[in-house]
C-alpha atoms as one frame of an Amber mdcrd trajectory, in Angstrom:
protein
  33.511   2.425  22.896  32.876   0.125  19.914  29.656   0.325  21.182  29.645
   4.471  21.502  31.472   4.153  18.044  28.892   2.145  15.548  25.869   4.482
  16.951  27.813   7.010  16.133  28.663   5.991  12.829  25.157   5.406  11.989
  23.524   8.453  13.251  26.359   9.835  10.674  24.972   8.027   8.094  21.712
   8.703   8.065  22.609  12.702   9.018  24.349  12.765   5.716  22.276  10.778
   3.440  20.695  14.239   1.415  16.792  12.481   1.751  15.877  15.054  -0.608
  12.419  15.067  -2.135  10.634  17.535  -4.689  11.268  21.174  -3.826  13.166
  20.076  -1.313  10.760  18.201   0.795  12.119  15.017   2.442  10.778  12.016
   1.867  10.422  10.466   4.885   8.639  13.496   6.347   6.487  14.501   3.602
   3.272  11.765   4.816   1.590  13.081   1.408   3.852  10.682  -0.817   3.365
   7.711   1.292   4.535   6.086  -1.432   8.427   6.696  -1.768   8.242   7.114
   2.239  11.526   6.068   3.489  12.945   5.804   6.918  11.736   8.001   8.756
  14.657   9.748  10.704  13.868  11.374  13.033  12.768   9.066  15.286  15.870
   6.661  14.387  17.862   9.958  15.390  16.255   9.891  18.524  16.472   6.166
  19.318  19.988   6.575  18.766  20.154  10.459  20.953  18.483   8.072  23.561
  20.849   4.812  23.130  23.887   7.817  23.170  22.252   8.920  26.503  22.285
   4.841  28.650  25.398   4.113  27.061  27.107   7.305  28.559  25.521   6.867
  32.139  26.034   3.008  32.157  29.350   4.022  31.690  29.632   6.854  34.278
  28.261   4.185  36.840  30.822   1.346  35.985  33.493   4.839  35.918  32.110
   5.881  40.123  32.097   2.118  40.800  35.828   1.273  39.185  36.624   4.400
  41.757  35.604   3.309  44.792  37.508   0.202  43.721  41.119   2.237  43.686
  40.622   4.004  46.596  40.058   1.014  48.482  43.731  -0.543  46.825  45.466
   3.004  47.060  44.045   4.831  49.289  43.544   3.620  53.062  46.379   3.919
  55.347  47.686   6.123  53.367  48.519  10.029  53.577  50.268  12.420  50.502
  53.857  13.256  51.345  55.809  16.190  50.124  57.121  15.528  47.226  56.678
  11.315  47.473  53.533  10.540  46.542  51.780   8.681  49.660  53.018   7.526
  52.613  51.844   5.716  55.885  48.695   6.675  57.767  47.716   4.419  59.891
  44.043   4.179  60.924  42.985   7.774  59.916  40.441   7.099  57.350  37.242
   8.753  57.837  37.278  11.134  55.250  38.466   7.752  52.799  35.096   6.448
  53.555  32.722  10.023  53.782  34.387  10.152  49.937  32.676   6.518  49.090
  29.630   6.788  50.959  29.462  10.189  49.274  30.240   8.057  45.580  28.077
   5.528  46.812  25.147   7.753  46.696  25.897   9.523  43.139  25.528   5.939
  42.060  22.640   5.042  43.678  20.946   8.477  42.004  22.406   7.659  38.518
  20.814   3.720  38.217  17.706   5.092  39.229  17.987   8.148  36.909  18.161
   5.214  34.401  15.568   4.842  31.537  16.169   1.583  29.682  13.255  -1.348
  28.202  16.242  -3.284  27.217  18.530  -2.804  30.851  15.074  -2.497  33.353
  15.980  -6.271  34.671  19.353  -5.155  35.483  19.043  -1.298  36.645  16.851
  -2.410  39.015  19.191  -5.468  40.466  21.824  -3.316  40.226  20.155  -0.023
  41.735  19.426  -3.031  44.748  22.960  -3.565  44.903  24.232  -0.368  45.221
  21.244   0.834  47.661  22.701  -2.047  50.099  26.669  -1.344  50.059  25.112
   2.242  50.577  23.175   1.537  53.677  25.916  -0.864  55.084  27.805   1.618
  55.425  25.295   3.236  57.244  24.234   0.858  59.630  28.938   0.846  60.569
  28.505   4.093  60.936  30.224   4.434  64.698  33.398   2.144  63.144  33.625
   3.435  59.827  31.984   7.306  60.381  34.708   8.180  62.923  38.121  10.696
  61.544  40.430   7.661  63.254  38.265   4.276  61.126  41.184   1.598  61.261
  42.941   0.068  57.988  40.905  -2.956  59.144  37.413  -1.691  59.019  37.934
   0.369  55.900  38.950  -3.004  54.321  35.763  -4.661  55.789  33.532  -1.662
  53.880  35.666  -1.036  50.798  37.999  -3.559  49.621  36.659  -5.867  47.195
  39.673  -8.220  47.684  39.698  -8.109  51.911  39.139 -11.307  53.139  36.482
 -10.228  55.791  34.084  -7.667  53.969  31.852  -8.214  56.117  31.459  -4.209
  56.480  30.343  -2.996  52.808  32.915  -5.053  50.507  30.533  -7.741  50.039
  28.027  -5.575  48.823  30.723  -3.747  46.954  31.548  -6.527  45.051  27.713
  -7.603  43.831  27.118  -4.025  42.659  30.913  -4.384  40.716  29.260  -7.955
  38.884  26.064  -6.802  38.370  27.062  -4.145  36.496  30.000  -5.763  35.044
  27.379  -7.964  33.280  25.755  -5.145  31.439  28.648  -4.896  29.132  28.040
  -8.957  28.197  24.843  -7.359  26.324
């Protein structure tokens, strides 16, 4: 949030500065007047816009990963009850896992579309983790891809705090940590 605010304030600062030369021609865009040429505001604005787009895309990926975590934590073995929130519905997690799978493929798509030289290696690492998580869910389709997927199998697939992470939770945890490391940049 603070990075985004700083970027937007910088952009506002450059836009609000009246950098007009004679006859309203901006000194920064008039190549004939090299002696008074200031910063190229068009270039700076483009860099800020590109940087802003990367920040928003990273936040979107973080939100998608957090949504999987929330679903795993609160929705495994649950159903909606009338007027009481969630109730117990053991061993019917197929739709939940299908939703997690859909989110995981969306995460991979978002990571594939990210284009940032500064984060190139980290994006590649996160994309690899995302693809491994999605693949792990796919290869476990016999247990995870049915309506009556057990609570135990669902936890092994998507609950990062579960002791047994053999059906995908280990890969999800690696994905989470790889994206979390971006915040330390």
